[in-house]
CSV table of C-alpha atoms in Angstrom, one decimal:
chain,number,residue,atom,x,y,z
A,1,UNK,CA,0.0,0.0,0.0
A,2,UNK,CA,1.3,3.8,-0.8
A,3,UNK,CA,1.0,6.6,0.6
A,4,UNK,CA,0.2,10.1,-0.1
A,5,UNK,CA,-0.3,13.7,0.7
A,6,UNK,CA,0.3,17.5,0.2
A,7,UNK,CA,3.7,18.8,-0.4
A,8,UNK,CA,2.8,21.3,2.4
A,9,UNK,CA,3.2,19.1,4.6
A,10,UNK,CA,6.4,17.2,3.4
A,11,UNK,CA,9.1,18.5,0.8
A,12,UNK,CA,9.9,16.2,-2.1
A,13,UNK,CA,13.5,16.3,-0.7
A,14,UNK,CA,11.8,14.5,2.2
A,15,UNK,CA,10.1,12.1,0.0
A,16,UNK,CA,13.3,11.5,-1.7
A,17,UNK,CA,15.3,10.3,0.6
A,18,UNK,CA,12.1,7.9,2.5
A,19,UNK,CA,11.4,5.5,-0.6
A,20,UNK,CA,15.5,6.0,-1.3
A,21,UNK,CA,15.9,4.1,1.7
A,22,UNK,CA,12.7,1.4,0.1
A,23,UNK,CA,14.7,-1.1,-2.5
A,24,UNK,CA,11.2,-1.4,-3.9
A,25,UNK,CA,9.8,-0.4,-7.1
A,26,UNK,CA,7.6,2.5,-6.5
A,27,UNK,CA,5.7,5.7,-8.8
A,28,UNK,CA,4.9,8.8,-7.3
A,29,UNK,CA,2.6,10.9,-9.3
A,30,UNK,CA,2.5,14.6,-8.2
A,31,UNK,CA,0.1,17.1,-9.3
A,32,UNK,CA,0.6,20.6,-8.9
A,33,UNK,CA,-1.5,23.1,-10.4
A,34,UNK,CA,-2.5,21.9,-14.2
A,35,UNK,CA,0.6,19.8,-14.1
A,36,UNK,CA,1.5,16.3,-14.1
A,37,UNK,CA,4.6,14.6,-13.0
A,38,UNK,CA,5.6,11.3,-12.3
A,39,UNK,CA,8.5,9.5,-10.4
A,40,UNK,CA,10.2,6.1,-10.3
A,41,UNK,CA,11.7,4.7,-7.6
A,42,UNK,CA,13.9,1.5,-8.0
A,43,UNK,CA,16.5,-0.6,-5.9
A,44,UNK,CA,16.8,2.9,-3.2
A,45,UNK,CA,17.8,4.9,-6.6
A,46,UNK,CA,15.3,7.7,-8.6
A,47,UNK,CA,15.5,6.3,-11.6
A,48,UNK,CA,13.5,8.2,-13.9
A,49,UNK,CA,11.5,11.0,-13.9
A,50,UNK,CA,8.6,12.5,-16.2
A,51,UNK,CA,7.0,16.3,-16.7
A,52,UNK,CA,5.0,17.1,-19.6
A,53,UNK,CA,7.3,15.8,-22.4
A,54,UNK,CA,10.3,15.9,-20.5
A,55,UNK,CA,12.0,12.9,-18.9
A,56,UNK,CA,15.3,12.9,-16.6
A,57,UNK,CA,17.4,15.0,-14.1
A,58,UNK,CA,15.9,18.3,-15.0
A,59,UNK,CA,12.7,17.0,-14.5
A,60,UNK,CA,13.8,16.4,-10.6
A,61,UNK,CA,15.6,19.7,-10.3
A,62,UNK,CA,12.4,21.1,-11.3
A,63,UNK,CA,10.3,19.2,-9.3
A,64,UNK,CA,12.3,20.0,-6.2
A,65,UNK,CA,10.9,23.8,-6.7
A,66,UNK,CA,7.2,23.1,-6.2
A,67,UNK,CA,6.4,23.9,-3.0
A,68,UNK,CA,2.5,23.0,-3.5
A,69,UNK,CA,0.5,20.1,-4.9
A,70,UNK,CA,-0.2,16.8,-3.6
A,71,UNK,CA,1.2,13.2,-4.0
A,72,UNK,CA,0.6,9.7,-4.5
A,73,UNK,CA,2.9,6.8,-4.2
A,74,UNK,CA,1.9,3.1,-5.6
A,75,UNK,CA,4.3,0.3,-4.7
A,76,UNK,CA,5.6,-2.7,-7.2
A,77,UNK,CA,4.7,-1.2,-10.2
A,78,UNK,CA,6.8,-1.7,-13.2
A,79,UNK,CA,9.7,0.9,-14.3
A,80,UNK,CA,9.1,2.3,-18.0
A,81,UNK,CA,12.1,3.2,-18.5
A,82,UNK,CA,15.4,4.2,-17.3
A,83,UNK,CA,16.6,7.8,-17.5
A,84,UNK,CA,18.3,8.7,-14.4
A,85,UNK,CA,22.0,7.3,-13.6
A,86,UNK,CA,23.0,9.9,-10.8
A,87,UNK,CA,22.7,8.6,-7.3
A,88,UNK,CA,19.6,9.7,-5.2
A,89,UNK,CA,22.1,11.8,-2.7
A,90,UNK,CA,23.7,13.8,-5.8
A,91,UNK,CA,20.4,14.4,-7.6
A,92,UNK,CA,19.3,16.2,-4.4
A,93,UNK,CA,23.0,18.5,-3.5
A,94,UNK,CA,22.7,19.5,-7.4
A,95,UNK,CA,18.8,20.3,-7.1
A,96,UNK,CA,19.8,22.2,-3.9
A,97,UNK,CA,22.6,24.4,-5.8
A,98,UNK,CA,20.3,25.1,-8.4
A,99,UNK,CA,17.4,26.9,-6.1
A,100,UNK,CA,20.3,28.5,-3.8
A,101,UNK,CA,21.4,30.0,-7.6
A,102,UNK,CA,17.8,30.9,-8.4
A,103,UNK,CA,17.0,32.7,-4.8
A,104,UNK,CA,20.6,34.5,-5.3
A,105,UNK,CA,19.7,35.8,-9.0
A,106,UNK,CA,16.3,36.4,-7.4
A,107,UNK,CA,18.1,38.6,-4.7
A,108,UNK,CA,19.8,40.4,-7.4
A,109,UNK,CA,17.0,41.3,-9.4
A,110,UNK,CA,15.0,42.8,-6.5
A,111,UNK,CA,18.4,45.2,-5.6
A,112,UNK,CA,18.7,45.9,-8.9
A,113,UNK,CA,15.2,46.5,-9.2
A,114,UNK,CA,15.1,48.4,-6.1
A,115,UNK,CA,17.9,50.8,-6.8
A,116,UNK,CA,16.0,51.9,-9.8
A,117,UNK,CA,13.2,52.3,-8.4
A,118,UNK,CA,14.9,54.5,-5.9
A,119,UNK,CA,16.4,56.5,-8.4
A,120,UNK,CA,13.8,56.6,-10.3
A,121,UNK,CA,11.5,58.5,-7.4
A,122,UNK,CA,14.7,60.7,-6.4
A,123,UNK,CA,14.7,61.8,-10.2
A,124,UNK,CA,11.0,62.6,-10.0
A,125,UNK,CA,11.6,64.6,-7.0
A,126,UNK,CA,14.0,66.6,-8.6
A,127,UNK,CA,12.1,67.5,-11.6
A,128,UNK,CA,9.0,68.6,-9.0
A,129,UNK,CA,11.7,70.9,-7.3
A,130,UNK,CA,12.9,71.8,-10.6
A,131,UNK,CA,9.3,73.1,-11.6
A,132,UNK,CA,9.0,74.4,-8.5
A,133,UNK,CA,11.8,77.1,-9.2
A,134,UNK,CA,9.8,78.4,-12.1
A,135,UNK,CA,6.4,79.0,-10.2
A,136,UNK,CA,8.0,81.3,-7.1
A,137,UNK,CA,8.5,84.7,-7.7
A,138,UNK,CA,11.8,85.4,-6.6
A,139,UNK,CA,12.8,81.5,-5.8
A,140,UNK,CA,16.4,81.3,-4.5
A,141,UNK,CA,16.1,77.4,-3.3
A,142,UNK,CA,14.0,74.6,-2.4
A,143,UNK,CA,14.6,71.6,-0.4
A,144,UNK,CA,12.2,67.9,0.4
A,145,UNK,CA,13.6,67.2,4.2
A,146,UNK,CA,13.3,64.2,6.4
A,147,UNK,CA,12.6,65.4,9.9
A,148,UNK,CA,15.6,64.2,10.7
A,149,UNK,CA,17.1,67.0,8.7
A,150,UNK,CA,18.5,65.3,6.0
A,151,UNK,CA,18.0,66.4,2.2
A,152,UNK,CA,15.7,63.5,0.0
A,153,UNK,CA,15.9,66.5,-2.7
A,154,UNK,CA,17.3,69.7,-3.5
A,155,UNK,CA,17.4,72.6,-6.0
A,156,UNK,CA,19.2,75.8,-5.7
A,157,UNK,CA,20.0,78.8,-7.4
A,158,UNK,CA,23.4,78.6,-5.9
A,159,UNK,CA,23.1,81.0,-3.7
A,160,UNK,CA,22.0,78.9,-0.6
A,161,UNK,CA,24.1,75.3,0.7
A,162,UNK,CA,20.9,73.4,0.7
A,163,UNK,CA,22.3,70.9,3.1
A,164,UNK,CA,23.1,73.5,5.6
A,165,UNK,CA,19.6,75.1,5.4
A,166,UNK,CA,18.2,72.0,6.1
A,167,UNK,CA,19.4,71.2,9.6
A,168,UNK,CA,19.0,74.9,10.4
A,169,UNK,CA,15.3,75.2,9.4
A,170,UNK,CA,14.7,71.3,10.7
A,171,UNK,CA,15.3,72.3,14.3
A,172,UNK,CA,12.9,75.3,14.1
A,173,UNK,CA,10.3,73.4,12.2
A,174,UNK,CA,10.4,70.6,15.1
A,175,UNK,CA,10.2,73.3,17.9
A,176,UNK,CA,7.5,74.9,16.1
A,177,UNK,CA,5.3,71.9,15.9
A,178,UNK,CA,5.9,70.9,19.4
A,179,UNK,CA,4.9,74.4,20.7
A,180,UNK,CA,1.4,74.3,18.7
A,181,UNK,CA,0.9,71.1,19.8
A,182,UNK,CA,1.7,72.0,23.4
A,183,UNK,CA,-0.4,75.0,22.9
A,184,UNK,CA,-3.2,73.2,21.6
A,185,UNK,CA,-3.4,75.6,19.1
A,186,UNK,CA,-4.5,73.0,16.0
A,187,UNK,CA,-1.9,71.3,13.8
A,188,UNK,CA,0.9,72.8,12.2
A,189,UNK,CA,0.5,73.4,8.5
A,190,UNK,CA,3.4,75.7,7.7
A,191,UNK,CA,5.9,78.2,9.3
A,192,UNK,CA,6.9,81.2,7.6
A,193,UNK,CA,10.1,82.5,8.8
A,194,UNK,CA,11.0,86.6,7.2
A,195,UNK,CA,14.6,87.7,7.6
A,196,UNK,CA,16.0,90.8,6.4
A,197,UNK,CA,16.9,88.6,3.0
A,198,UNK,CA,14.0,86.9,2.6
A,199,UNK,CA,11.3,84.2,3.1
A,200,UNK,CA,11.7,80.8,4.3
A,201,UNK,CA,8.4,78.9,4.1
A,202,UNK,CA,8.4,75.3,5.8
A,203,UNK,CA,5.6,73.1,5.3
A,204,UNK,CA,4.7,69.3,6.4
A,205,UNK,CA,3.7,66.5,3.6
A,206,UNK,CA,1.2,64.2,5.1
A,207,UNK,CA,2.0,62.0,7.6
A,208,UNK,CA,4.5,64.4,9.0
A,209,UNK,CA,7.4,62.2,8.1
A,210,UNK,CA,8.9,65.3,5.6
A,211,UNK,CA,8.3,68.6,4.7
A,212,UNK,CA,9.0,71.3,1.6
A,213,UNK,CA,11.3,74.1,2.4
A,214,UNK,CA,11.4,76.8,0.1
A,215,UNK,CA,13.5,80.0,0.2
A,216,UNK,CA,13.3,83.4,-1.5
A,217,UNK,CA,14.3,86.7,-1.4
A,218,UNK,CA,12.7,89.2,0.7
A,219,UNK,CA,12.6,91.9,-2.4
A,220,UNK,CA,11.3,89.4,-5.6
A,221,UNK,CA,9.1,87.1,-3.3
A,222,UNK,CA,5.4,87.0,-3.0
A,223,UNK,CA,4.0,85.6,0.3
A,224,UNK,CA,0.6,84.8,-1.6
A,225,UNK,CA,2.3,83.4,-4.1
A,226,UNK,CA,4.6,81.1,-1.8
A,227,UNK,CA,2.0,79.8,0.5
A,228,UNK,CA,-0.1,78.8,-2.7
A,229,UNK,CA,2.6,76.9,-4.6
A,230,UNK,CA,3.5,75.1,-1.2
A,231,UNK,CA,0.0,73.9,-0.9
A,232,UNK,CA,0.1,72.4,-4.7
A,233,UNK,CA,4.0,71.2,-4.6
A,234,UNK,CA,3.5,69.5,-1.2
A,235,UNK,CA,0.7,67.5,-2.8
A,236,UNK,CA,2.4,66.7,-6.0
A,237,UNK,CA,5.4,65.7,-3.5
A,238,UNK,CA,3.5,63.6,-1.3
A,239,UNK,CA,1.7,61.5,-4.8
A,240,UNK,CA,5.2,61.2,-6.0
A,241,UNK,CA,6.3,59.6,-2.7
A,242,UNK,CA,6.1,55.6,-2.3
A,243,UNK,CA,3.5,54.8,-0.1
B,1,UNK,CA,-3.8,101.2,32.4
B,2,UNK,CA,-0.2,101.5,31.0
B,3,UNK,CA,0.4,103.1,28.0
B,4,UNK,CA,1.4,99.6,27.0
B,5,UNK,CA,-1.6,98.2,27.6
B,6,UNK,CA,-4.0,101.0,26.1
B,7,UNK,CA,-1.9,100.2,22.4
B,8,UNK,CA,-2.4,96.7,23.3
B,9,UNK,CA,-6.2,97.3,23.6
B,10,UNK,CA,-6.6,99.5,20.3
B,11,UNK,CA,-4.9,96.7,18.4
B,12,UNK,CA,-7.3,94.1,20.2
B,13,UNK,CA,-10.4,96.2,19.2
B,14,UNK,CA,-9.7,96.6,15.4
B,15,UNK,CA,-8.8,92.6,15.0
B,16,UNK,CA,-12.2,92.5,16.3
B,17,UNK,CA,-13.8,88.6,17.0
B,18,UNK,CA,-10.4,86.9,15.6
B,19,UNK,CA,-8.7,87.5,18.2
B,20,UNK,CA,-7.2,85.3,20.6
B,21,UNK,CA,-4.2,86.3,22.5
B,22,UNK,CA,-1.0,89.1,22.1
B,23,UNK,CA,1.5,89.3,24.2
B,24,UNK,CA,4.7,91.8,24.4
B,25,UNK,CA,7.4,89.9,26.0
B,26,UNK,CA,11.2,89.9,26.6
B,27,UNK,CA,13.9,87.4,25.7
B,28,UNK,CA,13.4,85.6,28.8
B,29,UNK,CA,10.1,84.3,27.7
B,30,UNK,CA,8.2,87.0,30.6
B,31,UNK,CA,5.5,88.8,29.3
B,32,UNK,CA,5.1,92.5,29.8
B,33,UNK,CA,1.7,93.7,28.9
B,34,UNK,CA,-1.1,91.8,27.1
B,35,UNK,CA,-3.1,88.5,27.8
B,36,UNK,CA,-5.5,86.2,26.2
B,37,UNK,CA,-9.0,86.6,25.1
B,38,UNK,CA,-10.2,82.9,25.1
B,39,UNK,CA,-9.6,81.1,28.1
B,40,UNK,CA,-8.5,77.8,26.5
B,41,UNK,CA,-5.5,79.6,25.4
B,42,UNK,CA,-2.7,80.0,27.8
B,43,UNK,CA,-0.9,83.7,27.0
B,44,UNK,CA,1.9,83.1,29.2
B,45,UNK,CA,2.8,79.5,27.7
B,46,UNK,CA,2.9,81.4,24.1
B,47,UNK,CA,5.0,83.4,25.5
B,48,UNK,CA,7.5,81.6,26.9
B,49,UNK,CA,7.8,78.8,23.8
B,50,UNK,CA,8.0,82.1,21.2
B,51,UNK,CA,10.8,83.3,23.3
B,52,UNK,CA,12.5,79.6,22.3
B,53,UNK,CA,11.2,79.8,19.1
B,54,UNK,CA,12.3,82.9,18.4
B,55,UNK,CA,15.6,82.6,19.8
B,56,UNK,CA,16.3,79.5,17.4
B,57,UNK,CA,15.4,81.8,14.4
B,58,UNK,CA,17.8,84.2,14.9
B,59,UNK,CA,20.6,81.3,15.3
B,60,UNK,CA,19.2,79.5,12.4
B,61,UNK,CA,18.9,83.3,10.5
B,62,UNK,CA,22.9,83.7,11.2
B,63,UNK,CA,23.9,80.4,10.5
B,64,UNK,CA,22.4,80.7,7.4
B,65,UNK,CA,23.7,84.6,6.5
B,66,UNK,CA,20.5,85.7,6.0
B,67,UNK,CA,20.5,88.4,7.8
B,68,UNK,CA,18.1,89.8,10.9
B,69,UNK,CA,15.1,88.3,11.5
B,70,UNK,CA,11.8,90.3,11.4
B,71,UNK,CA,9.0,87.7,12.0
B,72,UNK,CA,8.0,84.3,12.0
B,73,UNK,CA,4.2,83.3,10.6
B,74,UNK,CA,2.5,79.7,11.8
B,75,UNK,CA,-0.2,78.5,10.2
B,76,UNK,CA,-2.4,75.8,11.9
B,77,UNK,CA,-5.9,74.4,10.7
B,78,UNK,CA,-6.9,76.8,13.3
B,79,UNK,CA,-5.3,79.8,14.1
B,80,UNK,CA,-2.3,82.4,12.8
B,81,UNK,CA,0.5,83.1,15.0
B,82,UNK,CA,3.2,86.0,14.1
B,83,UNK,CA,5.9,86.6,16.6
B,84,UNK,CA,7.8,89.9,15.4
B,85,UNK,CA,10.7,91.1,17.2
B,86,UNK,CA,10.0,95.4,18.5
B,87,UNK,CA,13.2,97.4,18.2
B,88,UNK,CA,16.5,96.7,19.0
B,89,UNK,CA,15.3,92.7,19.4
B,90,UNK,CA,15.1,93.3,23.2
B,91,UNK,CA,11.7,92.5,22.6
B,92,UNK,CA,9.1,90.6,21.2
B,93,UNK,CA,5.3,90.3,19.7
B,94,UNK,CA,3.4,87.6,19.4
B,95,UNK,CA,0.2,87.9,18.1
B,96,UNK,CA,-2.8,84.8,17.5
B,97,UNK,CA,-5.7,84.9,15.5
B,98,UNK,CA,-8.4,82.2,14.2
B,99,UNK,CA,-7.2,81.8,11.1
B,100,UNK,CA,-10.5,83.5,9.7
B,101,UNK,CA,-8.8,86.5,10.3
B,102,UNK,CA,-7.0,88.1,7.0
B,103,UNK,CA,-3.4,87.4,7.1
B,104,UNK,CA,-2.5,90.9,5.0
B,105,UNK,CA,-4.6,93.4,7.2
B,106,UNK,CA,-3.0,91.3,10.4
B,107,UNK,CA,0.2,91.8,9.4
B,108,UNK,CA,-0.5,95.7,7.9
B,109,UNK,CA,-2.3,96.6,11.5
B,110,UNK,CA,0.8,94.5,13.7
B,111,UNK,CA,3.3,97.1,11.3
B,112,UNK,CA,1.5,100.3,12.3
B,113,UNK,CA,1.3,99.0,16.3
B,114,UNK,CA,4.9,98.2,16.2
B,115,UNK,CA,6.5,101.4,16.9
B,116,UNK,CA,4.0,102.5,18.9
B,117,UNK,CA,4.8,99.5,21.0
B,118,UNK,CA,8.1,100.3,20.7
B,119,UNK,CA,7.7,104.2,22.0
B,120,UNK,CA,5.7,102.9,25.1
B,121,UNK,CA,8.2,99.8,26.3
B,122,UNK,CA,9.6,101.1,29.5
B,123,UNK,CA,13.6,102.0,28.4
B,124,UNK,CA,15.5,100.2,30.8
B,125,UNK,CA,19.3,100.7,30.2
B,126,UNK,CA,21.3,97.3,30.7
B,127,UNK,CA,18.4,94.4,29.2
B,128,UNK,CA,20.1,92.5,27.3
B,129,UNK,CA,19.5,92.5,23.1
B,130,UNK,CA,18.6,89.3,21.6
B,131,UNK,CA,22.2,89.3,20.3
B,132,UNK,CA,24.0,89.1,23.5
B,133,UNK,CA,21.6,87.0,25.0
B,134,UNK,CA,22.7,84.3,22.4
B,135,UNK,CA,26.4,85.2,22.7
B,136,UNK,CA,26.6,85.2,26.7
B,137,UNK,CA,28.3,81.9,28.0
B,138,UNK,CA,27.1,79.9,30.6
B,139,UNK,CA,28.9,80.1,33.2
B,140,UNK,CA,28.3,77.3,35.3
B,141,UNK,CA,28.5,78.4,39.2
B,142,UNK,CA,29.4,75.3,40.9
B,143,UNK,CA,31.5,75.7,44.0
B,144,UNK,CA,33.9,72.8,45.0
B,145,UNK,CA,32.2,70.5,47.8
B,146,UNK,CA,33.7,71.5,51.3
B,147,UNK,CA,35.1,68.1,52.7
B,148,UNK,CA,34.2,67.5,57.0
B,149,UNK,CA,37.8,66.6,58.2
B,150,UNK,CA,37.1,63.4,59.7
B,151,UNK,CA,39.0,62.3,62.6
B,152,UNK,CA,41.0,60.1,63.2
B,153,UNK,CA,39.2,56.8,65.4
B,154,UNK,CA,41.0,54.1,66.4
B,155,UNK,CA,38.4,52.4,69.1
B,156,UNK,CA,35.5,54.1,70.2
B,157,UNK,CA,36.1,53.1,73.7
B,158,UNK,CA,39.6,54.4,73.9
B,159,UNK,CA,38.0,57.5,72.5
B,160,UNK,CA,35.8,57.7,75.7
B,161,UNK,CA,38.3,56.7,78.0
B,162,UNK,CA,40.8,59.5,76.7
């Protein structure tokens, strides 16, 4: 009598080596999804192996990927044929190298992918900035800050050292927002800072986690004009971020 | 009612039902005339806090070279605050309004009041300017502890005998 089950519960590596350690002729017949495969067992060796058209060690190396499906294993049958020399103990260290080298290229291909992506966003950031510059009167810089004060993205006219700006204005912003908070007096939306130079406007992207800075000059810049563009850039900042 | 005061009430009468809270206060975060219109709203705590804040904005205006700041504006989803140093920075004004006020008459009407806040602030000589508040050391004041001379004991009954 066989046995069978669901490769959930028992890897075909498992199965392996229990009827390699049977010197009985035995078939499993595994289905997974829409496919077919079958198994020969033979004198505690695999010796062949069938999937779709294909018969031998690929068909095992294969196999030993499917992680779902279900099996069934009849005893004392008769072998078709013979297409697998290899011992049952190499089939398995060869089928083993073979998924360690698909996870690895796997690996790869996310980084890679990642990376991209990644450069991909910071580009689009940069080209919001970039647009930015040409909406505000008077525009000397702009910058997309972590609250921890580092720089995601930055444009400047040159005048300003973006990265400098940013952990100045970071500390204010953060005392800001815990002072109306402590105040109760509503949430922050933005903080407007006027020097004798010009404006610096600071304002949050939801969820608090960054905000737009944007600096201009106290003759050529337009306070209604600032506030507005902040609004619509911090929106078009926050669609561009990943979420 | 100080001359202080009476400016402080004109300016509270033409903001009209906005108005929340204005305060004229020194570096150290103590106001000197004003208060709070809604009782929710503690004056003295805006005080103090915009005396940090603005403080920070003058370091962060240096560090920055961008020269002496005027004001800083927040916006919340429900009020405006403008803090605006008066004069020679030894002072400040911080102002709150709902933010159904209008932001260009507030700040038109807080640059007509200024110098008249600034023309009624009693002139004391030696307060500090916002300037040398933020250059002044600290100097800590910690005097060395004073050690008891402990004497020598050998036995405390030959003590008492002796």
């Amino acid at each position: 009598m066989g046995i069978n089950g669901n490769l959930k519960d028992i890897s075909l590596a498992d199965l392996f080596q229990i009827h390699c350690m049977d010197p009985r002729f035995a078939k499993m017949t595994i289905l997974h999804g829409d496919e077919t495969a079958y198994i020969y067992f033979a004198n505690k060796q695999v010796v062949h192996a069938e999937l779709g058209g294909n018969v031998g060690e690929e068909v095992v190396y294969e196999l030993l990927s499917w992680n779902e499906g279900t099996f069934d294993v009849e005893n004392d049958i008769v072998i078709p044929q013979k297409s697998i020399n290899r011992m049952w103990s190499g089939l398995l260290l060869e089928g083993v190298r073979r998924l360690e080298e698909v996870e690895t290229q796997k690996r790869v291909n996310d980084q890679s992918h990642g990376i991209m992506e990644e450069n991909k966003m910071s580009q689009k950031f940069d080209e919001i900035l970039s647009s930015l510059a040409g909406e505000v009167s008077g525009y000397t810089a702009s910058a997309l800050v972590g609250i921890d004060g580092i720089n995601l993205a930055s444009h400047t006219l040159g005048v300003l050292d973006p990265e400098n700006v940013s952990a100045q204005i970071t500390t204010l912003f953060r005392l800001v927002d815990g002072s109306v908070d402590k105040l109760g007096a509503g949430v922050l939306e933005d903080n407007l800072l006027t020097t004798e130079k010009g404006y610096i406007l600071m304002r949050f992207l939801p969820g608090k986690e960054y905000f737009l800075a944007i600096a201009t000059t106290r003759k050529e810049g337009n306070l209604g004009n600032l506030r507005l563009m902040s609004k619509m850039y911090t929106e078009q900042l926050s669609k561009a971020m990943p979420h | 009612m100080t001359k202080l005061e009476q400016i402080i009430q004109q300016f509270k009468a033409e903001i009209g039902a906005d108005f929340i809270s204005t305060d004229v206060v020194g570096m150290d975060g103590m106001s000197i005339a004003g208060g709070s219109a809604d009782p929710n709203f503690s004056a003295s705590d805006a005080a103090a806090r915009f005396a940090e804040i603005m403080k920070l904005a003058v370091k962060v205006s240096n560090k920055i070279n961008s020269g002496k700041v005027d004001d800083n504006l927040v916006t919340t989803n429900k009020n405006y605050i403008i803090s605006r140093f008066l004069g020679d920075s030894t002072y400040y004004w911080v102002v709150v309004v709902t933010n159904n006020a209008t932001l260009g008459t507030l700040r038109m009407l807080m640059n007509e009041y200024a110098p008249q806040l600034i023309g009624a602030i009693p002139h004391v000589a030696d307060l500090p300017t916002i300037e040398q508040v933020l250059e002044k050391p600290i100097e800590p004041k910690i005097e060395p502890e004073k050690v008891k001379p402990v004497k020598d004991r050998r036995s405390f009954w030959e003590d008492q005998k002796k």
